[in-house]
Short mmCIF file of N, CA and C in Angstrom, two decimals:
data_model
loop_
_atom_site.label_atom_id
_atom_site.label_comp_id
_atom_site.label_asym_id
_atom_site.label_seq_id
_atom_site.Cartn_x
_atom_site.Cartn_y
_atom_site.Cartn_z
N MET A 8 -23.46 124.49 -1.24
CA MET A 8 -21.89 124.21 -1.33
C MET A 8 -21.58 125.53 -2.34
N LEU A 9 -20.82 125.97 -1.27
CA LEU A 9 -19.62 126.81 -2.02
C LEU A 9 -18.40 126.44 -2.90
N ASP A 10 -18.47 127.27 -4.20
CA ASP A 10 -17.41 126.43 -5.54
C ASP A 10 -17.36 127.94 -6.09
N ALA A 11 -16.28 127.56 -6.80
CA ALA A 11 -16.00 129.22 -7.72
C ALA A 11 -17.07 130.01 -8.38
N ILE A 12 -17.68 129.41 -9.07
CA ILE A 12 -18.99 129.64 -9.22
C ILE A 12 -20.05 130.67 -8.78
N VAL A 13 -20.18 130.03 -7.45
CA VAL A 13 -20.81 130.06 -6.76
C VAL A 13 -20.67 131.49 -5.43
N LEU A 14 -19.23 131.43 -5.64
CA LEU A 14 -18.48 132.60 -5.06
C LEU A 14 -18.67 133.67 -6.27
N ALA A 15 -18.00 133.79 -7.79
CA ALA A 15 -18.00 134.64 -8.79
C ALA A 15 -19.01 135.40 -8.59
N ARG A 16 -20.53 134.59 -8.65
CA ARG A 16 -21.40 135.26 -8.95
C ARG A 16 -21.92 135.88 -7.01
N ALA A 17 -21.00 135.55 -6.44
CA ALA A 17 -21.78 136.37 -4.78
C ALA A 17 -21.43 137.70 -4.57
N VAL A 18 -19.98 137.72 -5.55
CA VAL A 18 -18.25 139.31 -4.93
C VAL A 18 -19.65 140.15 -5.38
N PRO A 19 -20.39 140.25 -6.78
CA PRO A 19 -20.98 141.65 -7.59
C PRO A 19 -21.87 141.83 -6.47
N ARG A 20 -22.79 140.77 -5.51
CA ARG A 20 -24.63 141.23 -5.28
C ARG A 20 -23.63 141.81 -3.87
N TRP A 21 -22.44 140.86 -2.90
CA TRP A 21 -21.44 141.81 -1.97
C TRP A 21 -21.29 143.11 -2.28
N CYS A 22 -21.19 143.28 -3.58
CA CYS A 22 -20.72 145.48 -3.81
C CYS A 22 -21.20 146.50 -3.54
N ALA A 23 -23.24 145.83 -4.22
CA ALA A 23 -23.84 146.84 -4.69
C ALA A 23 -24.02 146.40 -3.53
N ALA A 24 -24.16 145.68 -2.23
CA ALA A 24 -24.85 145.84 -1.09
C ALA A 24 -23.71 146.59 -0.61
N MET A 25 -22.90 146.84 -0.48
CA MET A 25 -21.96 147.75 0.10
C MET A 25 -21.94 149.60 -0.17
N HIS A 26 -22.66 149.28 -1.34
CA HIS A 26 -22.89 151.15 -1.76
C HIS A 26 -24.25 150.66 -1.13
N ALA A 27 -25.04 150.66 -0.88
CA ALA A 27 -26.46 150.53 -0.71
C ALA A 27 -25.95 150.98 0.98
N ALA A 28 -25.17 150.01 1.47
CA ALA A 28 -25.45 150.28 3.02
C ALA A 28 -24.56 151.48 3.38
N ALA A 29 -23.65 152.03 2.93
CA ALA A 29 -22.67 152.43 3.29
C ALA A 29 -23.29 154.30 4.03
N PRO A 30 -24.22 154.80 3.64
CA PRO A 30 -24.83 156.00 4.67
C PRO A 30 -25.02 154.87 5.73
N GLU A 31 -25.91 153.82 5.52
CA GLU A 31 -26.02 153.33 6.73
C GLU A 31 -24.93 153.05 8.31
N LEU A 32 -23.96 152.67 7.51
CA LEU A 32 -22.81 152.71 8.48
C LEU A 32 -22.17 153.42 8.84
N ASN A 33 -21.93 154.75 7.22
CA ASN A 33 -20.86 155.33 8.47
C ASN A 33 -21.45 156.50 9.59
N ALA A 34 -23.23 156.24 9.08
CA ALA A 34 -23.67 156.96 10.41
C ALA A 34 -23.87 156.12 11.88
N LEU A 35 -23.71 154.50 11.69
CA LEU A 35 -23.26 153.74 12.91
C LEU A 35 -22.17 154.21 13.13
N ASP A 36 -21.05 154.02 12.54
CA ASP A 36 -20.00 154.77 12.83
C ASP A 36 -20.39 156.44 12.74
N GLY A 37 -20.43 157.01 13.27
CA GLY A 37 -20.31 158.20 13.84
C GLY A 37 -20.52 158.09 15.29
N ARG A 38 -21.13 156.99 15.21
CA ARG A 38 -21.80 156.95 16.68
C ARG A 38 -21.27 156.86 18.09
N LEU A 39 -19.55 155.67 17.35
CA LEU A 39 -19.46 154.67 18.33
C LEU A 39 -18.16 155.35 17.45
N GLY A 40 -16.98 155.79 16.16
CA GLY A 40 -15.98 155.96 15.42
C GLY A 40 -15.88 156.89 14.98
N ASP A 41 -14.97 157.01 14.04
CA ASP A 41 -15.14 157.72 12.98
C ASP A 41 -15.97 158.59 11.75
N ALA A 42 -16.64 157.17 11.61
CA ALA A 42 -17.71 157.71 10.96
C ALA A 42 -17.53 157.13 9.53
N ASP A 43 -16.63 156.46 8.93
CA ASP A 43 -16.08 156.03 7.60
C ASP A 43 -15.98 154.17 7.47
N LEU A 44 -16.85 153.76 8.14
CA LEU A 44 -16.63 152.26 7.67
C LEU A 44 -17.66 151.87 6.53
N GLY A 45 -19.10 152.75 6.58
CA GLY A 45 -19.84 152.37 4.89
C GLY A 45 -18.54 153.61 4.16
N ALA A 46 -17.82 154.47 4.21
CA ALA A 46 -16.64 154.63 3.05
C ALA A 46 -15.70 153.78 3.03
N THR A 47 -15.15 153.03 3.65
CA THR A 47 -13.79 152.16 3.53
C THR A 47 -14.57 151.31 2.94
N LEU A 48 -15.87 150.65 3.27
CA LEU A 48 -16.60 149.14 2.62
C LEU A 48 -17.19 149.50 1.02
N ASP A 49 -17.21 150.88 0.44
CA ASP A 49 -17.84 151.46 -0.05
C ASP A 49 -16.72 151.86 -1.53
N LYS A 50 -15.75 151.80 -1.05
CA LYS A 50 -14.13 151.62 -1.53
C LYS A 50 -14.42 150.42 -2.16
N CYS A 51 -13.69 148.98 -1.07
CA CYS A 51 -13.45 148.23 -0.84
C CYS A 51 -14.28 147.46 -2.41
N ALA A 52 -15.80 148.10 -2.08
CA ALA A 52 -17.25 147.27 -3.23
C ALA A 52 -16.70 148.13 -5.00
N THR A 53 -15.73 148.97 -4.63
CA THR A 53 -15.48 149.82 -5.96
C THR A 53 -14.12 149.35 -6.52
N LEU A 54 -13.45 149.02 -5.79
CA LEU A 54 -12.03 148.35 -6.48
C LEU A 54 -12.60 146.53 -6.57
N MET A 55 -13.41 146.19 -6.12
CA MET A 55 -13.60 144.67 -5.59
C MET A 55 -14.28 144.48 -7.62
N GLU A 56 -15.19 145.69 -7.74
CA GLU A 56 -15.84 145.65 -8.79
C GLU A 56 -14.87 145.93 -10.31
N GLN A 57 -13.92 146.23 -9.96
CA GLN A 57 -13.06 146.86 -11.35
C GLN A 57 -12.30 145.41 -11.49
N ALA A 58 -12.05 144.12 -10.52
CA ALA A 58 -11.28 143.35 -10.73
C ALA A 58 -12.83 142.37 -10.84
N LEU A 59 -13.84 142.16 -11.40
CA LEU A 59 -14.62 141.40 -11.24
C LEU A 59 -14.32 141.42 -13.54
N PRO A 60 -13.29 141.55 -14.41
CA PRO A 60 -13.89 141.19 -15.19
C PRO A 60 -12.14 139.45 -15.11
N GLU A 61 -11.23 139.78 -14.37
CA GLU A 61 -9.80 139.13 -14.09
C GLU A 61 -10.21 138.41 -13.06
N LEU A 62 -11.39 137.78 -12.41
CA LEU A 62 -11.41 136.46 -11.64
C LEU A 62 -10.82 135.78 -11.55
N PRO A 63 -10.13 135.72 -10.73
CA PRO A 63 -9.73 133.79 -11.69
C PRO A 63 -11.02 132.17 -11.54
N ASP A 64 -10.63 131.70 -11.52
CA ASP A 64 -11.73 130.69 -11.54
C ASP A 64 -11.49 129.58 -10.82
N SER A 65 -10.80 130.13 -9.15
CA SER A 65 -10.80 128.74 -8.60
C SER A 65 -11.05 130.01 -7.13
N LEU A 66 -11.71 128.98 -5.82
CA LEU A 66 -11.97 129.24 -4.68
C LEU A 66 -10.88 129.99 -4.03
N GLU A 67 -9.66 129.51 -4.12
CA GLU A 67 -7.54 130.40 -3.70
C GLU A 67 -8.39 131.25 -4.19
N GLY A 68 -8.30 131.49 -6.10
CA GLY A 68 -7.47 132.90 -6.76
C GLY A 68 -9.00 133.71 -6.30
N ILE A 69 -9.83 133.62 -6.35
CA ILE A 69 -10.93 134.34 -6.11
C ILE A 69 -11.23 135.27 -4.49
N PHE A 70 -10.17 134.66 -3.65
CA PHE A 70 -10.56 135.51 -2.13
C PHE A 70 -9.55 136.36 -2.36
N LYS A 71 -8.21 135.63 -2.76
CA LYS A 71 -6.83 136.09 -3.26
C LYS A 71 -6.83 137.84 -3.72
N ARG A 72 -7.37 137.27 -4.99
CA ARG A 72 -7.87 138.37 -5.34
C ARG A 72 -8.62 140.11 -4.85
N CYS A 73 -9.95 139.46 -4.19
CA CYS A 73 -10.97 139.96 -3.30
C CYS A 73 -10.29 141.09 -2.29
N ALA A 74 -9.05 140.15 -2.05
CA ALA A 74 -8.27 140.81 -0.99
C ALA A 74 -7.07 141.28 -1.16
N GLN A 75 -6.58 141.53 -2.40
CA GLN A 75 -5.66 142.71 -3.23
C GLN A 75 -6.73 143.73 -3.28
N ALA A 76 -7.35 143.70 -4.39
CA ALA A 76 -8.72 144.93 -3.98
C ALA A 76 -8.86 145.59 -3.30
N SER A 77 -9.76 144.58 -1.57
CA SER A 77 -9.66 145.67 -0.66
C SER A 77 -8.01 146.24 0.16
N ALA A 78 -7.04 145.65 -0.36
CA ALA A 78 -5.96 145.99 0.44
C ALA A 78 -5.54 147.63 -0.29
N LYS A 79 -6.49 147.66 -1.39
CA LYS A 79 -5.75 149.08 -1.86
C LYS A 79 -6.99 149.84 -1.19
N ALA A 80 -7.71 149.67 -0.74
CA ALA A 80 -9.04 150.50 -0.38
C ALA A 80 -8.63 151.38 0.85
N SER A 81 -7.63 150.99 1.38
CA SER A 81 -8.30 151.77 2.64
C SER A 81 -7.24 151.03 3.94
N GLY A 82 -6.48 151.78 4.35
CA GLY A 82 -5.83 151.32 6.23
C GLY A 82 -5.74 151.70 7.04
N SER A 83 -7.59 152.03 7.03
CA SER A 83 -8.75 151.77 8.16
C SER A 83 -8.95 150.27 9.19
N SER A 84 -9.29 150.45 10.44
CA SER A 84 -9.12 148.97 11.09
C SER A 84 -9.65 147.91 9.94
N PHE A 85 -11.14 148.41 9.89
CA PHE A 85 -12.41 146.87 9.64
C PHE A 85 -11.50 147.05 8.04
N GLY A 86 -11.46 147.83 6.91
CA GLY A 86 -10.79 147.39 5.69
C GLY A 86 -9.53 146.35 5.88
N THR A 87 -8.87 146.68 6.98
CA THR A 87 -7.51 145.65 7.23
C THR A 87 -8.14 144.35 7.41
N LEU A 88 -8.94 144.02 8.38
CA LEU A 88 -9.44 142.82 8.78
C LEU A 88 -10.65 142.38 7.95
N LEU A 89 -10.69 142.99 6.84
CA LEU A 89 -11.51 142.18 5.58
C LEU A 89 -10.32 141.78 4.93
N THR A 90 -9.47 142.27 5.00
CA THR A 90 -8.25 141.81 3.65
C THR A 90 -7.49 141.07 4.43
N VAL A 91 -7.20 140.62 5.67
CA VAL A 91 -6.55 139.40 6.29
C VAL A 91 -7.38 138.80 6.21
N ALA A 92 -9.09 138.93 6.69
CA ALA A 92 -10.11 137.48 6.43
C ALA A 92 -9.90 137.13 5.43
N LEU A 93 -9.67 138.49 3.54
CA LEU A 93 -10.54 137.35 2.87
C LEU A 93 -9.18 136.60 2.14
N MET A 94 -7.32 136.80 2.77
CA MET A 94 -6.66 136.14 2.61
C MET A 94 -6.64 134.95 3.03
N THR A 95 -7.03 134.48 4.57
CA THR A 95 -7.15 134.20 5.29
C THR A 95 -8.30 132.39 4.53
N ALA A 96 -9.09 132.91 4.03
CA ALA A 96 -9.92 132.40 3.24
C ALA A 96 -9.42 131.61 1.94
N GLY A 97 -8.45 132.41 1.03
CA GLY A 97 -7.56 131.94 0.39
C GLY A 97 -6.58 130.92 0.29
N LYS A 98 -5.54 131.32 1.55
CA LYS A 98 -5.12 130.06 2.04
C LYS A 98 -5.68 128.61 2.55
N HIS A 99 -7.21 129.38 3.01
CA HIS A 99 -7.78 127.90 2.89
C HIS A 99 -8.04 127.59 2.11
N CYS A 100 -8.66 127.17 1.16
CA CYS A 100 -9.03 126.22 0.72
C CYS A 100 -8.13 126.71 -1.32
N ALA A 101 -6.97 126.83 -0.68
CA ALA A 101 -5.39 126.08 -1.42
C ALA A 101 -6.01 124.68 -1.79
N GLY A 102 -6.22 124.52 -3.01
CA GLY A 102 -6.30 123.22 -3.65
C GLY A 102 -7.95 122.03 -3.57
N ARG A 103 -8.62 123.15 -3.00
CA ARG A 103 -10.10 122.99 -2.64
C ARG A 103 -11.29 123.34 -3.81
N GLU A 104 -11.75 122.50 -4.73
CA GLU A 104 -13.12 123.13 -5.45
C GLU A 104 -14.07 123.63 -5.05
N SER A 105 -14.16 123.07 -3.36
CA SER A 105 -15.58 123.10 -3.21
C SER A 105 -15.52 123.06 -1.97
N LEU A 106 -16.61 123.73 -0.87
CA LEU A 106 -16.69 123.89 0.45
C LEU A 106 -18.06 123.47 0.96
N SER A 107 -18.21 122.74 1.82
CA SER A 107 -19.92 122.07 2.32
C SER A 107 -19.88 123.38 3.55
N THR A 108 -20.73 122.58 4.21
CA THR A 108 -21.39 123.76 4.99
C THR A 108 -20.61 123.77 6.03
N PRO A 109 -20.22 122.59 6.66
CA PRO A 109 -19.64 122.42 7.30
C PRO A 109 -17.49 123.08 7.74
N ASP A 110 -17.38 122.37 6.27
CA ASP A 110 -15.64 123.06 5.31
C ASP A 110 -15.98 124.69 5.66
N VAL A 111 -17.20 125.76 5.39
CA VAL A 111 -17.46 126.80 5.98
C VAL A 111 -16.61 126.97 6.97
N ALA A 112 -17.43 126.46 8.35
CA ALA A 112 -17.24 126.45 9.88
C ALA A 112 -16.23 126.23 10.45
N ALA A 113 -15.16 125.78 9.49
CA ALA A 113 -13.82 125.53 10.00
C ALA A 113 -13.34 126.12 9.70
N LEU A 114 -13.53 126.84 7.64
CA LEU A 114 -12.93 128.20 7.58
C LEU A 114 -13.34 129.45 8.61
N LEU A 115 -14.49 129.52 8.62
CA LEU A 115 -14.60 130.71 9.99
C LEU A 115 -13.89 130.62 10.92
N SER A 116 -13.55 129.53 11.93
CA SER A 116 -12.86 129.11 12.60
C SER A 116 -11.53 129.94 13.09
N GLU A 117 -11.16 129.59 11.47
CA GLU A 117 -9.68 129.76 11.02
C GLU A 117 -9.37 131.49 11.04
N VAL A 118 -10.65 131.92 10.45
CA VAL A 118 -10.62 133.45 9.99
C VAL A 118 -11.02 133.71 11.39
N ILE A 119 -11.53 134.17 12.89
CA ILE A 119 -11.85 134.62 13.83
C ILE A 119 -10.06 134.26 13.68
N ALA A 120 -9.78 132.76 14.80
CA ALA A 120 -8.45 132.78 14.87
C ALA A 120 -7.32 134.04 14.54
N THR A 121 -7.52 134.14 12.93
CA THR A 121 -6.65 134.98 12.78
C THR A 121 -6.45 136.80 13.08
N LEU A 122 -8.07 136.88 13.05
CA LEU A 122 -8.46 137.98 13.13
C LEU A 122 -8.09 138.61 14.58
N SER A 123 -8.53 137.51 15.53
CA SER A 123 -8.04 137.80 16.75
C SER A 123 -6.85 138.10 17.20
N ALA A 124 -5.71 137.18 16.67
CA ALA A 124 -4.96 137.50 17.10
C ALA A 124 -3.88 138.89 15.86
N ARG A 125 -4.77 138.82 15.34
CA ARG A 125 -4.33 140.92 14.00
C ARG A 125 -4.26 141.85 14.67
N GLY A 126 -5.90 141.66 15.70
CA GLY A 126 -6.42 143.25 15.89
C GLY A 126 -6.70 142.85 17.42
N GLY A 127 -6.68 141.59 17.59
CA GLY A 127 -6.59 141.98 19.61
C GLY A 127 -7.84 141.96 20.12
N ALA A 128 -9.33 141.94 19.15
CA ALA A 128 -9.93 141.45 19.50
C ALA A 128 -10.21 140.00 20.19
N ALA A 129 -10.91 139.75 20.92
CA ALA A 129 -11.68 138.39 21.85
C ALA A 129 -12.73 138.44 21.56
N LEU A 130 -13.53 137.14 22.12
CA LEU A 130 -15.05 136.74 21.07
C LEU A 130 -15.56 137.77 22.98
N GLY A 131 -16.89 138.46 23.04
CA GLY A 131 -16.97 139.18 23.87
C GLY A 131 -16.84 140.35 23.80
N ASP A 132 -16.20 140.82 23.24
CA ASP A 132 -15.77 142.38 22.98
C ASP A 132 -16.98 143.50 22.49
N LYS A 133 -17.72 142.84 22.36
CA LYS A 133 -18.77 142.93 21.04
C LYS A 133 -17.92 143.37 20.22
N THR A 134 -17.17 142.53 18.74
CA THR A 134 -16.93 143.71 17.54
C THR A 134 -17.37 142.22 16.24
N VAL A 135 -17.54 142.57 15.37
CA VAL A 135 -17.38 142.07 14.32
C VAL A 135 -17.61 140.14 14.60
N LEU A 136 -16.28 139.85 15.06
CA LEU A 136 -15.48 138.16 15.86
C LEU A 136 -16.80 138.04 16.57
N ASP A 137 -17.51 138.59 17.30
CA ASP A 137 -18.39 138.12 16.91
C ASP A 137 -20.29 137.47 17.03
N GLY A 138 -20.19 138.35 16.08
CA GLY A 138 -21.11 137.98 14.72
C GLY A 138 -20.85 136.99 13.76
N LEU A 139 -19.48 136.58 13.38
CA LEU A 139 -18.56 135.52 12.90
C LEU A 139 -18.46 133.98 13.99
N ASP A 140 -18.46 134.54 14.71
CA ASP A 140 -18.63 133.50 15.76
C ASP A 140 -19.83 132.45 16.12
N ALA A 141 -21.25 133.66 15.86
CA ALA A 141 -22.18 133.60 16.33
C ALA A 141 -22.47 132.47 14.80
N ILE A 142 -22.30 132.92 13.35
CA ILE A 142 -22.31 131.74 12.20
C ILE A 142 -21.50 130.75 12.26
N GLN A 143 -20.48 130.73 12.80
CA GLN A 143 -19.68 129.36 12.51
C GLN A 143 -20.18 128.68 13.60
N ARG A 144 -21.07 128.70 14.53
CA ARG A 144 -21.08 128.14 15.89
C ARG A 144 -22.49 127.84 14.75
N ALA A 145 -23.23 128.26 14.43
CA ALA A 145 -24.72 128.35 13.47
C ALA A 145 -25.22 127.14 12.73
N LEU A 146 -23.48 127.03 11.45
CA LEU A 146 -23.05 126.41 10.80
C LEU A 146 -22.19 125.48 11.10
N SER A 147 -21.81 125.12 12.19
CA SER A 147 -20.92 123.64 12.67
C SER A 147 -22.01 122.79 13.04
N GLY A 148 -22.79 123.30 13.77
CA GLY A 148 -24.04 122.20 13.69
C GLY A 148 -25.25 121.83 12.65
N ALA A 149 -25.12 122.67 11.85
CA ALA A 149 -26.12 122.33 10.60
C ALA A 149 -26.11 121.10 9.68
N ALA A 150 -27.20 120.23 9.59
CA ALA A 150 -27.65 119.50 8.65
C ALA A 150 -26.26 119.91 7.44
N ALA A 151 -26.33 118.62 5.85
CA ALA A 151 -25.50 119.62 5.22
C ALA A 151 -26.05 119.75 4.01
N ASP A 152 -27.60 119.80 4.61
CA ASP A 152 -28.30 120.79 3.01
C ASP A 152 -29.48 121.50 4.18
N ALA A 153 -28.84 122.31 5.13
CA ALA A 153 -29.58 123.33 5.64
C ALA A 153 -29.05 124.87 4.89
N PRO A 154 -30.22 125.31 4.97
CA PRO A 154 -30.24 126.72 4.20
C PRO A 154 -29.25 127.31 4.92
N ALA A 155 -28.02 127.23 4.24
CA ALA A 155 -26.37 127.88 5.76
C ALA A 155 -26.63 129.52 5.27
N LEU A 156 -27.24 130.15 4.18
CA LEU A 156 -27.48 131.64 4.40
C LEU A 156 -28.55 131.92 5.22
N ALA A 157 -29.76 131.37 5.65
CA ALA A 157 -30.84 132.24 6.27
C ALA A 157 -30.15 131.53 7.94
N LEU A 158 -29.33 130.53 7.84
CA LEU A 158 -28.55 130.39 9.30
C LEU A 158 -28.43 130.88 9.66
N ALA A 159 -27.44 131.25 8.62
CA ALA A 159 -26.58 132.57 9.06
C ALA A 159 -26.57 134.29 9.26
N SER A 160 -27.51 134.23 8.36
CA SER A 160 -28.36 135.74 8.46
C SER A 160 -29.05 136.01 10.12
N ALA A 161 -29.62 134.16 10.35
CA ALA A 161 -30.39 134.50 11.64
C ALA A 161 -29.19 134.41 13.04
N ALA A 162 -28.44 134.24 12.75
CA ALA A 162 -26.96 134.08 13.04
C ALA A 162 -26.76 135.49 13.56
N VAL A 163 -26.90 135.93 13.17
CA VAL A 163 -25.59 136.89 13.17
C VAL A 163 -27.27 138.54 13.66
N ARG A 164 -28.45 138.18 13.35
CA ARG A 164 -28.60 139.01 14.45
C ARG A 164 -29.45 138.51 15.14
N GLU A 165 -29.27 137.38 15.85
CA GLU A 165 -29.56 137.24 16.68
C GLU A 165 -28.50 137.50 17.80
N SER A 166 -27.08 137.31 17.38
CA SER A 166 -25.68 138.15 18.10
C SER A 166 -25.87 139.87 18.41
N LEU A 167 -26.13 140.75 17.43
CA LEU A 167 -26.65 141.61 17.61
C LEU A 167 -27.85 141.99 18.79
N ASP A 168 -29.52 141.12 18.55
CA ASP A 168 -30.07 141.57 19.89
C ASP A 168 -28.91 141.06 21.16
N ALA A 169 -28.54 140.06 21.52
CA ALA A 169 -27.09 139.78 22.40
C ALA A 169 -26.36 140.74 23.09
N PHE A 170 -25.79 141.24 21.63
CA PHE A 170 -24.72 142.55 22.22
C PHE A 170 -25.38 143.71 22.27
N ARG A 171 -26.54 144.04 21.67
CA ARG A 171 -26.91 145.43 22.17
C ARG A 171 -26.98 145.83 23.48
N ASP A 172 -27.40 145.72 24.46
CA ASP A 172 -27.07 146.09 25.79
C ASP A 172 -25.56 145.82 26.57
N LYS A 173 -24.85 145.38 25.69
CA LYS A 173 -23.56 144.99 26.20
C LYS A 173 -22.91 146.44 26.15
N PRO A 174 -21.52 146.68 26.25
CA PRO A 174 -20.77 147.85 26.59
C PRO A 174 -19.53 147.42 25.21
N ASN A 175 -19.07 148.47 24.39
CA ASN A 175 -18.29 147.73 23.36
C ASN A 175 -16.64 147.94 23.96
N ARG A 176 -15.69 146.76 23.58
CA ARG A 176 -14.59 146.57 24.33
C ARG A 176 -12.99 147.07 23.75
N MET A 177 -13.45 147.08 22.38
CA MET A 177 -12.50 147.38 21.27
C MET A 177 -12.82 148.86 20.63
N GLY A 178 -11.21 149.26 19.72
CA GLY A 178 -11.49 150.38 19.03
C GLY A 178 -11.33 151.43 19.68
N ARG A 179 -11.76 152.00 19.36
CA ARG A 179 -12.26 153.77 19.25
C ARG A 179 -13.63 153.47 20.02
N ALA A 180 -14.28 152.40 19.81
CA ALA A 180 -15.85 152.50 20.78
C ALA A 180 -15.66 153.06 22.26
N ARG A 181 -14.22 151.65 22.78
CA ARG A 181 -14.79 151.03 23.81
C ARG A 181 -13.78 151.96 24.79
N MET A 182 -13.87 153.85 24.66
CA MET A 182 -13.16 154.86 25.49
C MET A 182 -14.22 155.75 25.54
N PHE A 183 -15.80 154.89 24.94
CA PHE A 183 -17.59 155.47 25.34
C PHE A 183 -17.91 154.10 25.68
N ALA A 184 -17.53 153.37 26.75
CA ALA A 184 -17.96 151.88 26.72
C ALA A 184 -19.31 152.51 26.94
N ASP A 185 -19.59 152.93 28.48
CA ASP A 185 -21.06 153.29 29.09
C ASP A 185 -22.38 153.97 27.68
N LYS A 186 -21.83 154.50 27.13
CA LYS A 186 -22.63 154.94 25.56
C LYS A 186 -22.51 154.33 24.65
N THR A 187 -21.62 153.12 24.19
CA THR A 187 -22.11 152.02 23.46
C THR A 187 -23.10 151.17 24.16
N ILE A 188 -23.96 151.01 25.27
CA ILE A 188 -24.86 150.19 25.70
C ILE A 188 -26.12 150.84 25.24
N GLY A 189 -26.68 149.36 24.53
CA GLY A 189 -27.69 149.54 23.73
C GLY A 189 -27.89 150.55 22.63
N LEU A 190 -26.28 150.60 21.34
CA LEU A 190 -26.23 150.78 20.44
C LEU A 190 -25.18 149.45 20.14
N ASP A 191 -26.23 149.00 18.44
CA ASP A 191 -25.56 147.99 17.47
C ASP A 191 -23.67 148.50 17.47
N ASP A 192 -22.99 147.52 17.48
CA ASP A 192 -21.72 147.49 16.93
C ASP A 192 -21.90 147.58 15.28
N PRO A 193 -21.13 148.64 15.15
CA PRO A 193 -20.75 149.31 13.43
C PRO A 193 -20.67 147.63 12.56
N GLY A 194 -19.29 147.33 13.18
CA GLY A 194 -19.09 145.43 12.39
C GLY A 194 -19.71 144.79 12.23
N MET A 195 -20.60 145.03 13.06
CA MET A 195 -21.81 143.29 13.44
C MET A 195 -22.83 143.66 12.09
N VAL A 196 -23.52 145.11 11.98
CA VAL A 196 -24.04 145.50 10.90
C VAL A 196 -24.04 145.18 10.03
N ALA A 197 -22.87 145.57 9.29
CA ALA A 197 -21.87 145.27 8.04
C ALA A 197 -22.14 143.74 7.88
N LEU A 198 -21.67 143.20 8.78
CA LEU A 198 -21.51 141.40 8.32
C LEU A 198 -22.78 141.01 8.10
N LEU A 199 -24.40 141.99 8.78
CA LEU A 199 -25.10 141.52 8.13
C LEU A 199 -25.50 142.06 7.26
N ARG A 200 -24.85 142.93 6.61
CA ARG A 200 -25.35 142.79 5.08
C ARG A 200 -25.06 142.27 4.58
N MET A 201 -23.37 142.35 4.87
CA MET A 201 -22.72 141.13 3.78
C MET A 201 -23.80 139.96 3.55
N VAL A 202 -23.76 139.43 4.92
CA VAL A 202 -25.02 137.98 4.53
C VAL A 202 -25.91 138.25 3.98
N GLU A 203 -26.56 138.84 4.46
CA GLU A 203 -27.96 139.63 3.18
C GLU A 203 -27.85 139.43 2.16
N ALA A 204 -27.19 139.90 1.48
CA ALA A 204 -26.59 140.65 0.73
C ALA A 204 -25.88 139.21 -0.95
N LEU A 205 -25.91 137.76 0.12
CA LEU A 205 -25.35 136.68 -0.55
C LEU A 205 -26.46 135.95 -0.68
#
């Protein structure tokens, strides 16, 4: 079950993981993009850490406060998508004290649809959306007492394996589509590092 206490405790772990993963993500992004993914998430994490003392005590409030911090960090495409995802989560959680595993799956469905509309990516384009979709499908079919985080981590890893030998079809990487075959999408790796931290 996800409630405000669980989410508030997860935010510092998320931030620490983004600081640690920054060099790896910059290197991966440098092969396919402009090598700023790690720097973007590192800055997002720093600003979220600054907001920790004033985090609200509701799911909606925590998600929205983290979104506000993320919005200040960067104008990069991934930073924008992170901000939109967090804002979408906040709106979805309005009036809710907790989310069950099926509720989280429903939230992810909404996030995926919103990000696709905002960024123009579709499932199958080898982006973070594919990793999110893998998590959504894993959780939607899980039992109420299933280990959600373990399922989510395994789902992203399987998605990375499934898409590694496919070309990227979005972002700067799409200009080098053939060269992206055999490489992991940096956004999907970032998602894995996020899930592992929780």
